[in-house]
Coordinates of C-alpha atoms and ligand atoms in Angstrom, one line a residue:
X1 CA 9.8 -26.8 -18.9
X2 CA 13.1 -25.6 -20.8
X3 CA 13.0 -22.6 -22.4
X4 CA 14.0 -22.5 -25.6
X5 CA 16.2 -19.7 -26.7
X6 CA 17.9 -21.3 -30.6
X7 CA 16.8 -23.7 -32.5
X8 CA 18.9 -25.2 -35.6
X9 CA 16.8 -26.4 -38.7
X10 CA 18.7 -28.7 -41.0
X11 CA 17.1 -28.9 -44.2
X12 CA 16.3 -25.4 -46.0
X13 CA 13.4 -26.9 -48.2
X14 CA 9.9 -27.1 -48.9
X15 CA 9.2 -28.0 -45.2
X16 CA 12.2 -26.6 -43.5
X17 CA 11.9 -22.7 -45.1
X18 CA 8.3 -22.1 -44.2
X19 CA 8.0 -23.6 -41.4
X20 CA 10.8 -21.7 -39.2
X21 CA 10.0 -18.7 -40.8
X22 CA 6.4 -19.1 -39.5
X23 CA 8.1 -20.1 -36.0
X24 CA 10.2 -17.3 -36.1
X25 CA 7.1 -15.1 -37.1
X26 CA 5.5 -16.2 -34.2
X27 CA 8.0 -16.7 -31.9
X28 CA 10.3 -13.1 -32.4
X29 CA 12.0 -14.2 -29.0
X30 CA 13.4 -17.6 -30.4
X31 CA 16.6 -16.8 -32.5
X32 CA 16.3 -19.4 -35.7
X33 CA 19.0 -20.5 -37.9
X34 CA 18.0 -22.9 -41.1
X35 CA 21.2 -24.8 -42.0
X36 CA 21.8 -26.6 -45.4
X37 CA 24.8 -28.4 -47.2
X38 CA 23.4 -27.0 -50.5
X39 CA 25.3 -23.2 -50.2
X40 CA 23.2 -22.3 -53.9
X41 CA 20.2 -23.0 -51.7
X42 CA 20.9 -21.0 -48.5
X43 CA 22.2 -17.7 -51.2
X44 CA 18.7 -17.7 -52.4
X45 CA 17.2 -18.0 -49.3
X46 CA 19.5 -14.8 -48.8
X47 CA 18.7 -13.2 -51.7
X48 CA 17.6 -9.4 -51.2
X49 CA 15.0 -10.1 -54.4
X50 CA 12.3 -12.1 -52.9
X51 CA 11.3 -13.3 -55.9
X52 CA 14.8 -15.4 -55.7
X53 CA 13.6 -17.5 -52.7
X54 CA 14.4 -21.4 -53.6
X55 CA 10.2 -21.7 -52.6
X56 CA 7.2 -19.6 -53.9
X57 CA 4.4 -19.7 -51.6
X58 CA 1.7 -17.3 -51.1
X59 CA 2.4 -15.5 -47.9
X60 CA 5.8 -16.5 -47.9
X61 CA 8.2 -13.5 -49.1
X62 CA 6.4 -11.2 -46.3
X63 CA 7.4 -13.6 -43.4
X64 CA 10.7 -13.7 -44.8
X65 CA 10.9 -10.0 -45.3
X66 CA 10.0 -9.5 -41.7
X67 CA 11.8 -11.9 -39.9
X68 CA 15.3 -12.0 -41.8
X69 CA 18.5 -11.2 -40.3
X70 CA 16.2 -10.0 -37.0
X71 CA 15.5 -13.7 -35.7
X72 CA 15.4 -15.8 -38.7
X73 CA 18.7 -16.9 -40.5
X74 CA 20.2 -18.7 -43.6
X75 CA 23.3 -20.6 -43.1
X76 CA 25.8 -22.8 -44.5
X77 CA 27.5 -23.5 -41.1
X78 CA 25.9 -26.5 -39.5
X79 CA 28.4 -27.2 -37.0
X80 CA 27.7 -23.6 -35.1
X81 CA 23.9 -24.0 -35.6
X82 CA 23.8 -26.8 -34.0
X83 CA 26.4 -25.9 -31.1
X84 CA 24.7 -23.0 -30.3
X85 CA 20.9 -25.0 -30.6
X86 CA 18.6 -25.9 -27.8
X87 CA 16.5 -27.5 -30.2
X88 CA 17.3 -28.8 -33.6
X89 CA 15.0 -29.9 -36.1
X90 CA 15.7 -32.3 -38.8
X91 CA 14.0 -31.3 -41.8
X92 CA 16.2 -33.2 -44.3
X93 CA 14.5 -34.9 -47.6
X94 CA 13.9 -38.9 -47.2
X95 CA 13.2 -39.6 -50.7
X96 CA 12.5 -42.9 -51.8
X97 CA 15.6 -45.7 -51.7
X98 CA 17.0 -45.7 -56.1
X99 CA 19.1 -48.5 -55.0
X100 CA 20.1 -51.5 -52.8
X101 CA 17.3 -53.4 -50.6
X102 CA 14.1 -51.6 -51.0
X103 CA 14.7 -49.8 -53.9
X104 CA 11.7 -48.0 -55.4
X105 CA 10.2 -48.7 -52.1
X106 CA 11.9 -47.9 -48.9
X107 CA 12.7 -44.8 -47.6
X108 CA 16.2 -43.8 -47.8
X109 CA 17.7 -42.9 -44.6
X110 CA 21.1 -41.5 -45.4
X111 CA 20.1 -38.0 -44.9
X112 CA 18.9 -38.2 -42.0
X113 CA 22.0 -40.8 -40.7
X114 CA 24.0 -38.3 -41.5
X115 CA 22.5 -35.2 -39.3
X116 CA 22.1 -37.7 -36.2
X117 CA 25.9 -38.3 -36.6
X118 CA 26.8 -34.8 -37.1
X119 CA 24.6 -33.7 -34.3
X120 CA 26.2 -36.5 -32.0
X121 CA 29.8 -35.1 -33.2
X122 CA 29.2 -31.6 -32.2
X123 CA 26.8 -31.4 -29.2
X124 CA 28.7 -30.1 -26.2
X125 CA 25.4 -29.9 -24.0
X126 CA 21.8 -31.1 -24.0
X127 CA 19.9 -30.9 -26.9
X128 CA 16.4 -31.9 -27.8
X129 CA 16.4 -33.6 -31.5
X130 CA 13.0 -33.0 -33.2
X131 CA 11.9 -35.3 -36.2
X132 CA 10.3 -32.7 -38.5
X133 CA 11.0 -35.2 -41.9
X134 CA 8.3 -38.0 -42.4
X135 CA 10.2 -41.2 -41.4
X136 CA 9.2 -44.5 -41.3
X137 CA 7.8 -45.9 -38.1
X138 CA 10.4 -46.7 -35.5
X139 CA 13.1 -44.1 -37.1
X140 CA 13.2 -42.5 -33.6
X141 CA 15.3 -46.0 -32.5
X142 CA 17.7 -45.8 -34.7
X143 CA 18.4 -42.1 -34.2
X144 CA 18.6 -42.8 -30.3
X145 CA 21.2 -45.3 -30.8
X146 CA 23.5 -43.1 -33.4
X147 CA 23.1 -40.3 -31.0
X148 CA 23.8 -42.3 -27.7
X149 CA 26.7 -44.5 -29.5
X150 CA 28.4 -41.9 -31.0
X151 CA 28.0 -38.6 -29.2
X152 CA 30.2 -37.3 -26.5
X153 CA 28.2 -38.1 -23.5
X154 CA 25.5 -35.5 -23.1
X155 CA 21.6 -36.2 -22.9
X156 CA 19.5 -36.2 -26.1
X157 CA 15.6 -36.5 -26.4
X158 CA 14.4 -37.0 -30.0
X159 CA 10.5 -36.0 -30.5
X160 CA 8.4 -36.7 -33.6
X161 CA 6.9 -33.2 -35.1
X162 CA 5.6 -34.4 -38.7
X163 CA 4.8 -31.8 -40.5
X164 CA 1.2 -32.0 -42.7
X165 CA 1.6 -28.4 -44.3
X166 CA 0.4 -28.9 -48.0
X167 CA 2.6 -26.8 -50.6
X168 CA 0.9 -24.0 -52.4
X169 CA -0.8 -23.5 -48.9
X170 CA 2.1 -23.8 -46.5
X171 CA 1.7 -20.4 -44.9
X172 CA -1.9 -20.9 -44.0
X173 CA -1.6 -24.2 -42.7
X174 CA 1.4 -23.4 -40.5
X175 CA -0.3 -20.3 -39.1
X176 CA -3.6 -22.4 -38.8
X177 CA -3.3 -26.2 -38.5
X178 CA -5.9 -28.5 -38.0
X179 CA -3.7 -29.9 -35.2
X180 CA -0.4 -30.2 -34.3
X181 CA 1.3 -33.3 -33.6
X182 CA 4.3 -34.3 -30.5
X183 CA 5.3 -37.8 -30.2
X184 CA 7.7 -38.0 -27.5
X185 CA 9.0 -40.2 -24.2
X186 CA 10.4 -36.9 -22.2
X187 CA 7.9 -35.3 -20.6
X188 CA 10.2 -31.9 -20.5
X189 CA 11.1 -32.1 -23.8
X190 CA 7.8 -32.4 -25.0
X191 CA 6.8 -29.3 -22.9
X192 CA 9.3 -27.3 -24.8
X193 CA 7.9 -28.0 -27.9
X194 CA 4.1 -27.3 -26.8
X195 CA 5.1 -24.5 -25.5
X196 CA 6.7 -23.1 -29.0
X197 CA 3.5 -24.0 -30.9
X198 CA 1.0 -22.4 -28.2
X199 CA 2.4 -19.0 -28.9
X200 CA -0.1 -18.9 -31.7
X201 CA -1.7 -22.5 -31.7
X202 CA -4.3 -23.4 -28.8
X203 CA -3.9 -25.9 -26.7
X204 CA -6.3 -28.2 -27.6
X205 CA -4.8 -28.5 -31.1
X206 CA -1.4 -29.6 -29.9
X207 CA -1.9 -33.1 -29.8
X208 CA 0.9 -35.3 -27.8
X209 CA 1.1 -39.2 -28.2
X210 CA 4.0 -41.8 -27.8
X211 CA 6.6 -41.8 -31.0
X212 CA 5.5 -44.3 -32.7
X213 CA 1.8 -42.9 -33.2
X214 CA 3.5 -39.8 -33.9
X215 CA 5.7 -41.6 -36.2
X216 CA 3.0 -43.9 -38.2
X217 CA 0.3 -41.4 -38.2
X218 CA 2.0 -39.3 -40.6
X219 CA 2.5 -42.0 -43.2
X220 CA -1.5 -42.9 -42.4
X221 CA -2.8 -39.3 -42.9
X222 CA -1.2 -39.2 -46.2
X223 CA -1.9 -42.5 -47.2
X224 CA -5.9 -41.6 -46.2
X225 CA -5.5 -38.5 -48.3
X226 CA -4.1 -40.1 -51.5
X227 CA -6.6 -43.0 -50.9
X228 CA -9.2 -40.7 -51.7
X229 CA -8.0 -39.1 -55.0
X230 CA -7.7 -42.3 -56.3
X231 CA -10.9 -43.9 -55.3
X232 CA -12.6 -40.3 -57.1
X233 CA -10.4 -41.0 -59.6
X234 CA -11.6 -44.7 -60.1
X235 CA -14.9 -43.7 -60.0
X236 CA -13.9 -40.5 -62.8
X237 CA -13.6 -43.4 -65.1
X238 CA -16.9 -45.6 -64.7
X239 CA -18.1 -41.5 -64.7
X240 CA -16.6 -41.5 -68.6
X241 CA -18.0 -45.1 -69.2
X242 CA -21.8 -44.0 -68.2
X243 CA -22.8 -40.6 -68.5
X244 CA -22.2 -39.9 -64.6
X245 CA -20.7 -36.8 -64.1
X246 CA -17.7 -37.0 -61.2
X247 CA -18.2 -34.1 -59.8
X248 CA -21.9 -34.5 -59.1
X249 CA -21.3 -37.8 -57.9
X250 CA -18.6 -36.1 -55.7
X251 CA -20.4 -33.6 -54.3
X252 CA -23.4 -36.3 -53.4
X253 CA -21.3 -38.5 -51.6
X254 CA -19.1 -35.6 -49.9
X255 CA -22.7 -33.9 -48.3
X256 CA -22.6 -37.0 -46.2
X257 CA -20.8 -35.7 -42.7
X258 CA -18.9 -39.3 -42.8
X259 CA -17.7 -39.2 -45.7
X260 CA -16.9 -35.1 -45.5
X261 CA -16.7 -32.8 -49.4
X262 CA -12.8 -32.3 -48.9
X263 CA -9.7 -33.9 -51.4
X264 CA -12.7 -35.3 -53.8
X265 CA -11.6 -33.9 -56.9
X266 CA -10.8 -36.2 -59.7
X267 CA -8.1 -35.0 -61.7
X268 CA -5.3 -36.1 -63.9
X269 CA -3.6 -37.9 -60.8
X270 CA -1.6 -37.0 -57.7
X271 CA 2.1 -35.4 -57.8
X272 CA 3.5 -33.7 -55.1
X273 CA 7.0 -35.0 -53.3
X274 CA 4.6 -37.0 -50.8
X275 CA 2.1 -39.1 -51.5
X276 CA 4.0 -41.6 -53.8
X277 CA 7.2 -41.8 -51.4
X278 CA 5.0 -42.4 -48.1
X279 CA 2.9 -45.1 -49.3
X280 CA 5.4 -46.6 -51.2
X281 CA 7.1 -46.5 -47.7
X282 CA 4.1 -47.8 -45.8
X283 CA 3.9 -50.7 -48.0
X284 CA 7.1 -51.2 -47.8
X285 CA 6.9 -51.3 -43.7
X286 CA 4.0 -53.2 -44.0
X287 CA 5.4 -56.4 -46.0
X288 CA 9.1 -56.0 -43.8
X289 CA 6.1 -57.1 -41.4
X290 CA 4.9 -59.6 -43.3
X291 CA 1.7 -58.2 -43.6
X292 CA 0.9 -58.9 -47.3
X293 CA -2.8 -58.0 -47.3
X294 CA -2.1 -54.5 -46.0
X295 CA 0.9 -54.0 -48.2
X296 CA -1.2 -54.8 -51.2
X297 CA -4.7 -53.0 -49.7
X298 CA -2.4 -49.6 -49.8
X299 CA -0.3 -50.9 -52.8
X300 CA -3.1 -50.5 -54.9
X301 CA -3.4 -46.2 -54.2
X302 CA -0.4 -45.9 -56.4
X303 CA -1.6 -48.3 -58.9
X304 CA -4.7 -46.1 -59.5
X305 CA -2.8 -43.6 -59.8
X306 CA -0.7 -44.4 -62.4
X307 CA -3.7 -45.7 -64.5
X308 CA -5.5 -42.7 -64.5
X309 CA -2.1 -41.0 -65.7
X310 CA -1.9 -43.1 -68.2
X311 CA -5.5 -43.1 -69.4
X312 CA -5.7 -38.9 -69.6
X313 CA -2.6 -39.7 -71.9
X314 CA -4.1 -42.3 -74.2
X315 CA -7.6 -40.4 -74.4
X316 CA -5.4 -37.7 -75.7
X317 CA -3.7 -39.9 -78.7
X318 CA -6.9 -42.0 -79.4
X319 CA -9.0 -38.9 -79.7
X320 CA -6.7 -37.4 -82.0
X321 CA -7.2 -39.7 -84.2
X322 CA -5.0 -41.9 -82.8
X323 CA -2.3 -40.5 -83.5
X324 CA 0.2 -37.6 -82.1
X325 CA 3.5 -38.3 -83.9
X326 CA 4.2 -34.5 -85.6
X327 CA 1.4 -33.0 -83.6
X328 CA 1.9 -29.8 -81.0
X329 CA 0.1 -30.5 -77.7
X330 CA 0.3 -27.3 -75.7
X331 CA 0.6 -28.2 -71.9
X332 CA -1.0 -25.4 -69.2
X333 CA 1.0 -26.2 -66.0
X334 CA 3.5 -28.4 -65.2
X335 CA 3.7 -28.3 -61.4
X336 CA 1.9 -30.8 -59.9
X337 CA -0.8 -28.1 -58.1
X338 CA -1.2 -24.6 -58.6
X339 CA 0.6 -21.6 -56.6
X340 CA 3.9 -23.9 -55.9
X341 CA 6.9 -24.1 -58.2
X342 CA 7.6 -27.2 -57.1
X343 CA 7.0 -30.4 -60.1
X344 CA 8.3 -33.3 -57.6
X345 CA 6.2 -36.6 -59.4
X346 CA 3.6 -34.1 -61.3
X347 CA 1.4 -35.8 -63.6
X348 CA 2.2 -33.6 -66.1
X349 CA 5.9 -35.5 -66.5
X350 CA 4.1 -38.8 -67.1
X351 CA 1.9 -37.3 -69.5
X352 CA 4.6 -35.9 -71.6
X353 CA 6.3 -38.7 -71.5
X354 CA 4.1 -41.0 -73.0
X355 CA 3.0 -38.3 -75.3
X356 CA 6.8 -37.9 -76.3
X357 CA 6.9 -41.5 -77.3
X358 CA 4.5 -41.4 -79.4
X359 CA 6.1 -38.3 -81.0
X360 CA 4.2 -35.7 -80.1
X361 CA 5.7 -32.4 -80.0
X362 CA 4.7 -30.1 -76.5
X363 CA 5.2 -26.4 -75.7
X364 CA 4.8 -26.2 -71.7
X365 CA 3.7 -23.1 -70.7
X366 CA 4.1 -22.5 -66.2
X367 CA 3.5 -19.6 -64.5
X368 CA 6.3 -20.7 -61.9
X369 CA 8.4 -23.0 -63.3
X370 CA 11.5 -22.8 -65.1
X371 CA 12.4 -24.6 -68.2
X372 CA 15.5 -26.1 -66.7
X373 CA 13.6 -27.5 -64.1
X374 CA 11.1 -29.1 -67.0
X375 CA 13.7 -30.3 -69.0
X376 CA 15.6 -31.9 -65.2
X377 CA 12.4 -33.7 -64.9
X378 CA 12.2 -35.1 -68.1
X379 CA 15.8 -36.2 -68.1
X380 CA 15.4 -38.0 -65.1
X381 CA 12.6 -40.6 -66.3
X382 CA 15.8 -41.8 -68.5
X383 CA 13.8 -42.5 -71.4
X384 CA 15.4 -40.6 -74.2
X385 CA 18.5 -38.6 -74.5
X386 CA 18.3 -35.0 -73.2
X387 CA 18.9 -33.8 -76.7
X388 CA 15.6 -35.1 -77.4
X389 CA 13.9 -33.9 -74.8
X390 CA 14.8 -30.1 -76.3
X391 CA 14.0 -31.4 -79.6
X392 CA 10.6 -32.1 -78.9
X393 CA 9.6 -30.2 -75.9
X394 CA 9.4 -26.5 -75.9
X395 CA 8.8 -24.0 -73.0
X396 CA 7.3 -20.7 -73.2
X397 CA 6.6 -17.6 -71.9
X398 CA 2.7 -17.4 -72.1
X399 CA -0.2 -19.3 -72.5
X400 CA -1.1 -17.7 -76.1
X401 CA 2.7 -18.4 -77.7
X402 CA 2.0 -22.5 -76.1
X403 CA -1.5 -22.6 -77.7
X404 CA 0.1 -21.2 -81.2
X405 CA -1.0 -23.4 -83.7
X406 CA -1.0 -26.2 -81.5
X407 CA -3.4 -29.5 -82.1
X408 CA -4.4 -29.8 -78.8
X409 CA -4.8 -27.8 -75.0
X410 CA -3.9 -30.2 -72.4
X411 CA -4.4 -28.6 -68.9
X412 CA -2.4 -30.4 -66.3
X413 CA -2.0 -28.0 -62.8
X414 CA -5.2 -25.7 -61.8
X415 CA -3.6 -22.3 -61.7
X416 CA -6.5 -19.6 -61.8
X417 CA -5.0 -17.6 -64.8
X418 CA -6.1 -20.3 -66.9
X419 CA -9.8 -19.7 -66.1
X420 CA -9.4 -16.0 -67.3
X421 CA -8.1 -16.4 -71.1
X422 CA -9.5 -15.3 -73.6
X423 CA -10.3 -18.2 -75.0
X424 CA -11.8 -17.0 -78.7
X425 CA -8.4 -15.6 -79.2
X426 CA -6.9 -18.9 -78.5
X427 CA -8.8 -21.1 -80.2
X428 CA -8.5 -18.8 -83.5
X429 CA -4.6 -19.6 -83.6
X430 CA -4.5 -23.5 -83.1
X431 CA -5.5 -25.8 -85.4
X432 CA -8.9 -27.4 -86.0
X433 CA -10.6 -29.0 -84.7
X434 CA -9.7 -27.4 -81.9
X435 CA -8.6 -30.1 -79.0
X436 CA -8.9 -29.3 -75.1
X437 CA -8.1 -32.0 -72.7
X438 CA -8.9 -30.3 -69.0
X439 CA -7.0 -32.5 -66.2
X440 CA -8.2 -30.8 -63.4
X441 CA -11.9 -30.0 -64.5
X442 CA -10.7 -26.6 -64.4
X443 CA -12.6 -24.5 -67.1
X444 CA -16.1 -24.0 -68.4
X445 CA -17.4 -26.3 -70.4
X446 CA -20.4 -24.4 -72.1
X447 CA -18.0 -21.0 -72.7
X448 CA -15.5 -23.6 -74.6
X449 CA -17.8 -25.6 -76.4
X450 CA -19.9 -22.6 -77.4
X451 CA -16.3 -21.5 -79.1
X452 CA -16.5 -24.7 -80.9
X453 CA -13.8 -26.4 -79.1
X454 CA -13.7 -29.7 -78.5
X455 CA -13.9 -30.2 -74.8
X456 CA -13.0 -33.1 -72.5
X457 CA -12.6 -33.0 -69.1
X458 CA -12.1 -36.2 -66.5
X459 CA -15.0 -37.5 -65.5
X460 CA -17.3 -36.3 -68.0
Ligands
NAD1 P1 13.6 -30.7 -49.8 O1 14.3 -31.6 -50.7 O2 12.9 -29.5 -50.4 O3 14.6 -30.1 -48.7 C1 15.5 -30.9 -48.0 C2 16.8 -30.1 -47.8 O4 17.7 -30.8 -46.9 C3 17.6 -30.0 -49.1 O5 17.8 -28.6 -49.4 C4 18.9 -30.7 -48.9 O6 20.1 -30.1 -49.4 C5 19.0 -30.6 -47.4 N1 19.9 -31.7 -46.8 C6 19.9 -33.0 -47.0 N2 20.8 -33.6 -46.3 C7 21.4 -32.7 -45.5 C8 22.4 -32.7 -44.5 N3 23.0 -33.8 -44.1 N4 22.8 -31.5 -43.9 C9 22.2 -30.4 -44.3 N5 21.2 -30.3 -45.2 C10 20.8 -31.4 -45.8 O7 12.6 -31.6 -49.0 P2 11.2 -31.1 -48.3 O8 10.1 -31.1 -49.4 O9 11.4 -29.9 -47.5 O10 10.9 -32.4 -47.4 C11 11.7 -32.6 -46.2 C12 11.0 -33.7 -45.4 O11 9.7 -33.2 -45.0 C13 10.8 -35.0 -46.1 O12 10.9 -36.0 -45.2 C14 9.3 -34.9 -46.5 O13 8.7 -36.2 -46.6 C15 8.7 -34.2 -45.4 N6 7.5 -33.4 -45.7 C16 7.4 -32.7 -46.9 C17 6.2 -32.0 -47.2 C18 6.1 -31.2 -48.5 O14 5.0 -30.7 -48.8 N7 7.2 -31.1 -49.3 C19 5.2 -31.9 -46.3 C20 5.3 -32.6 -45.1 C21 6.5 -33.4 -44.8
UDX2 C1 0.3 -33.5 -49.0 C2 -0.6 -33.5 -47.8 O1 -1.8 -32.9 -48.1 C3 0.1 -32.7 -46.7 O2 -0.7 -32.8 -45.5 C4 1.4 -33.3 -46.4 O3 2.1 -32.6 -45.4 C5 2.3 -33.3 -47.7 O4 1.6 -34.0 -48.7 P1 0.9 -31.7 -50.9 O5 1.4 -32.9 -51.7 O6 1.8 -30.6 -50.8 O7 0.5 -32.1 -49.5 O8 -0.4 -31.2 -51.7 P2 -1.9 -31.8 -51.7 O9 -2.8 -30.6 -51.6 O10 -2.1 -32.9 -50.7 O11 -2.0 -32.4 -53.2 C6 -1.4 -33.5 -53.6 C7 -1.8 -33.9 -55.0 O12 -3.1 -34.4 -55.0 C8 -1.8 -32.8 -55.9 O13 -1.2 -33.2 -57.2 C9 -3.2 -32.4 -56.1 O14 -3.5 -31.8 -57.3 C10 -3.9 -33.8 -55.9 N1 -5.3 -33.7 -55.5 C11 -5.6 -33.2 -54.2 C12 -6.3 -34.1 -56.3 O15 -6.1 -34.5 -57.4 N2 -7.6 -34.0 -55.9 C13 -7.9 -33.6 -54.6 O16 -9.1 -33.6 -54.3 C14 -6.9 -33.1 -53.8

């Protein structure tokens, strides 16, 4: 098969960044250049403090450190990328439509429009296009006919190469994936890419299928995935109704080799950049299809979702008496797991803003994430003005300066530093009774309650 010497990425991201560094860890003979139009983006990426790096994952400042500037490099200049690229992924953000047919729905395509058009523009030879975004099923078409139609007569071959990295674990699950998946019509093509990943991935884990499998399987695996955190999390509830405990009943039904102990946690509700936009997507595919039942079947994933959102929120106000208006709620974590900075749909947005219209007051405390990047996120719900949102919302330093005098601990992302307070000293500056509302089942119920706090965790 082809060898490949360069490869392009266009999209510097959350999926683009760690994944060619890990290729060009692996792979020091294939010279890797990540393109992106945002130039604020690529600078960081360049940044000689690693700490700057637009993404923080575990793992990820050493790859970089190694590979930079030898076979790994951050560019504004698409057009040469892509001249010089064998290969050229497309890495680009498909976020979910905000307007037009589908909105709130569909998957927005522009991005990704626009890098098949500026791929056909400047291709002088061959090229092998590789889907690395998750795209709805059948995507592959529509590249093919913007590539063929527009470009200036050379061959292209577009393979699907969804990525299923999860963020705050990237580095791991790009050095060891469960499997890797090629969907492609080009037998060469294909070969080129197999032979990239089995530099450090083995054979039998490199799974090849037709596009549209490859296509439609990454919307299914994380439609599966979500599916489960919201079925725990249905069950969390009846858990709260009934005296069941959710994580006894999740680790009963997980010992069962069919049902399998992984992604069972209940917790405050999936965030992440994914889950939402996919199925949103897949339900969207499905009724374009007119297949209502299965629209609604998945539909209903999302809808837990928000409920249990919105429940942790109203346990909060009805157990303080029912009401927050004046009251500080201190919120540990706002990124929507631990060791990512990334808050894309994090629960902890949803909680504070219903907590905010019922005028509470919250100090966010994140080990990784800036206040400017809170405040962005609660600006974009729209809800209130922006000079409200720094009216009421406050973000700190440290946990202790968040827990100051505050009515209530609400803890919203699972980072481990939270398990290793010293809780006493905590609950001696807040107010009492002393409220914690645990999200993510995260600390110890006997150490808290033997402080006198008032503990309540999901599920319990
Ligand atoms: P992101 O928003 O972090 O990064 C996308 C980047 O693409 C941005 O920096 C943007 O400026 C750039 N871009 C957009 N249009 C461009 C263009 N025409 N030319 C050059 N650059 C352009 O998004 P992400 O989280 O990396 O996700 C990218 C894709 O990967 C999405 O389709 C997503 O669904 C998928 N995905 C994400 C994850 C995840 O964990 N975040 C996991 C698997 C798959
Ligand atoms: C997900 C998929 O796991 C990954 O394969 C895909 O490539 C991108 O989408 P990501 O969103 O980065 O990855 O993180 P993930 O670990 O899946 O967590 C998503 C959300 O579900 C988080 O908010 C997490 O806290 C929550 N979750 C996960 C639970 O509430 N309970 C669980 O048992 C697992």
């Amino acid at each position: 098969s082809k060898t490949i010497k360069k490869i392009c990425c266009i999209g510097a991201g959350y999926v683009g960044g760690p994944t060619m560094s890990v290729v060009a860890k692996q792979c020091p003979h294939i010279e890797i250049t990540i393109v992106d139009v945002n130039a604020a983006r690529i600078a960081a990426w360049n940044d000689e403090n690693l700490d700057n790096l637009p993404v923080y994952e575990p793992g990820l400042q050493e790859i970089v450190a190694e590979a930079r500037n030898r076979n790994l490099f951050f560019s504004t200049d698409i057009e040469k990328a892509i001249d010089e690229a064998d290969m050229i992924f497309i890495s680009v953000n498909t976020p979910t439509k905000n307007y037009g047919k589908g909105k709130g729905m569909a998957a927005d395509l522009k991005y990704i429009e626009l890098c098949a058009r500026q791929i056909a523009a400047v291709a002088k030879n061959d090229k092998i296009v590789v889907e690395k975004s998750t795209l709805p099923v059948r995507t592959a078409a529509a590249l093919k006919s913007i590539l063929d139609n527009t470009g200036n007569g050379v061959n292209f071959h577009i393979l699907s190469n969804p990525e299923f990295l999860a963020e705050g674990t990237a580095i791991q699950d790009l050095i060891n994936p469960d499997r890797v998946l090629i969907g492609g019509e080009n037998d060469e093509a294909i070969a080129a890419l197999v032979d990239i990943y089995a530099h450090w991935v083995s054979r039998d884990k490199i799974l090849t299928t037709n596009l549209w499998s490859s296509e439609l399987s990454k919307l299914t695996a994380n439609a599966f995935l979500a599916q489960r955190v919201s079925s725990i999390n249905s069950i969390s509830a009846l858990c709260e109704k009934t005296g069941a405990n959710v994580d006894e009943v999740s680790k009963a039904i997980g010992m069962d080799s069919r049902i399998g102990s992984k992604f069972l946690k209940a917790s405050v509700g999936f965030g992440g950049s994914c889950f939402q936009k996919d199925i949103l997507n897949l339900v969207y595919i499905a009724r374009s299809y007119g297949l209502t039942e299965v629209a609604e079947y998945w539909d209903q994933v999302i809808l837990m979702n928000d409920y249990q959102k919105q429940r942790f929120a109203d346990n909060i106000i009805q157990t303080l008496y029912n009401t927050v208006s004046g009251k500080k709620i201190a919120f540990l974590g706002w990124a929507f797991k631990k060791d990512t900075n990334d808050t894309r749909e994090s629960a902890a947005i949803y909680v504070a803003d219903y907590l905010l219209s019922e005028q509470a007051e919250i100090t966010v405390y994140d080990p990784k994430v800036s206040a400017e990047r809170i405040y962005a996120d609660l600006d974009y719900l729209n809800t209130r003005s922006s000079e409200e949102n720094r009216a009421l919302v406050k973000v700190v330093n440290t946990a202790y300066e968040a827990c100051n005098d505050a009515h209530a601990i609400a803890v919203l992302t699972e980072w481990d530093e939270f398990k290793r307070y010293d809780w006493a000293k905590i609950k001696e500056h807040m107010k009492k009774p002393a409220f914690v509302f645990d999200g993510r089942k995260l600390l110890n119920r006997k150490e808290l309650e033997d402080l006198d706090f008032k503990y309540y965790a999901i599920g319990e």
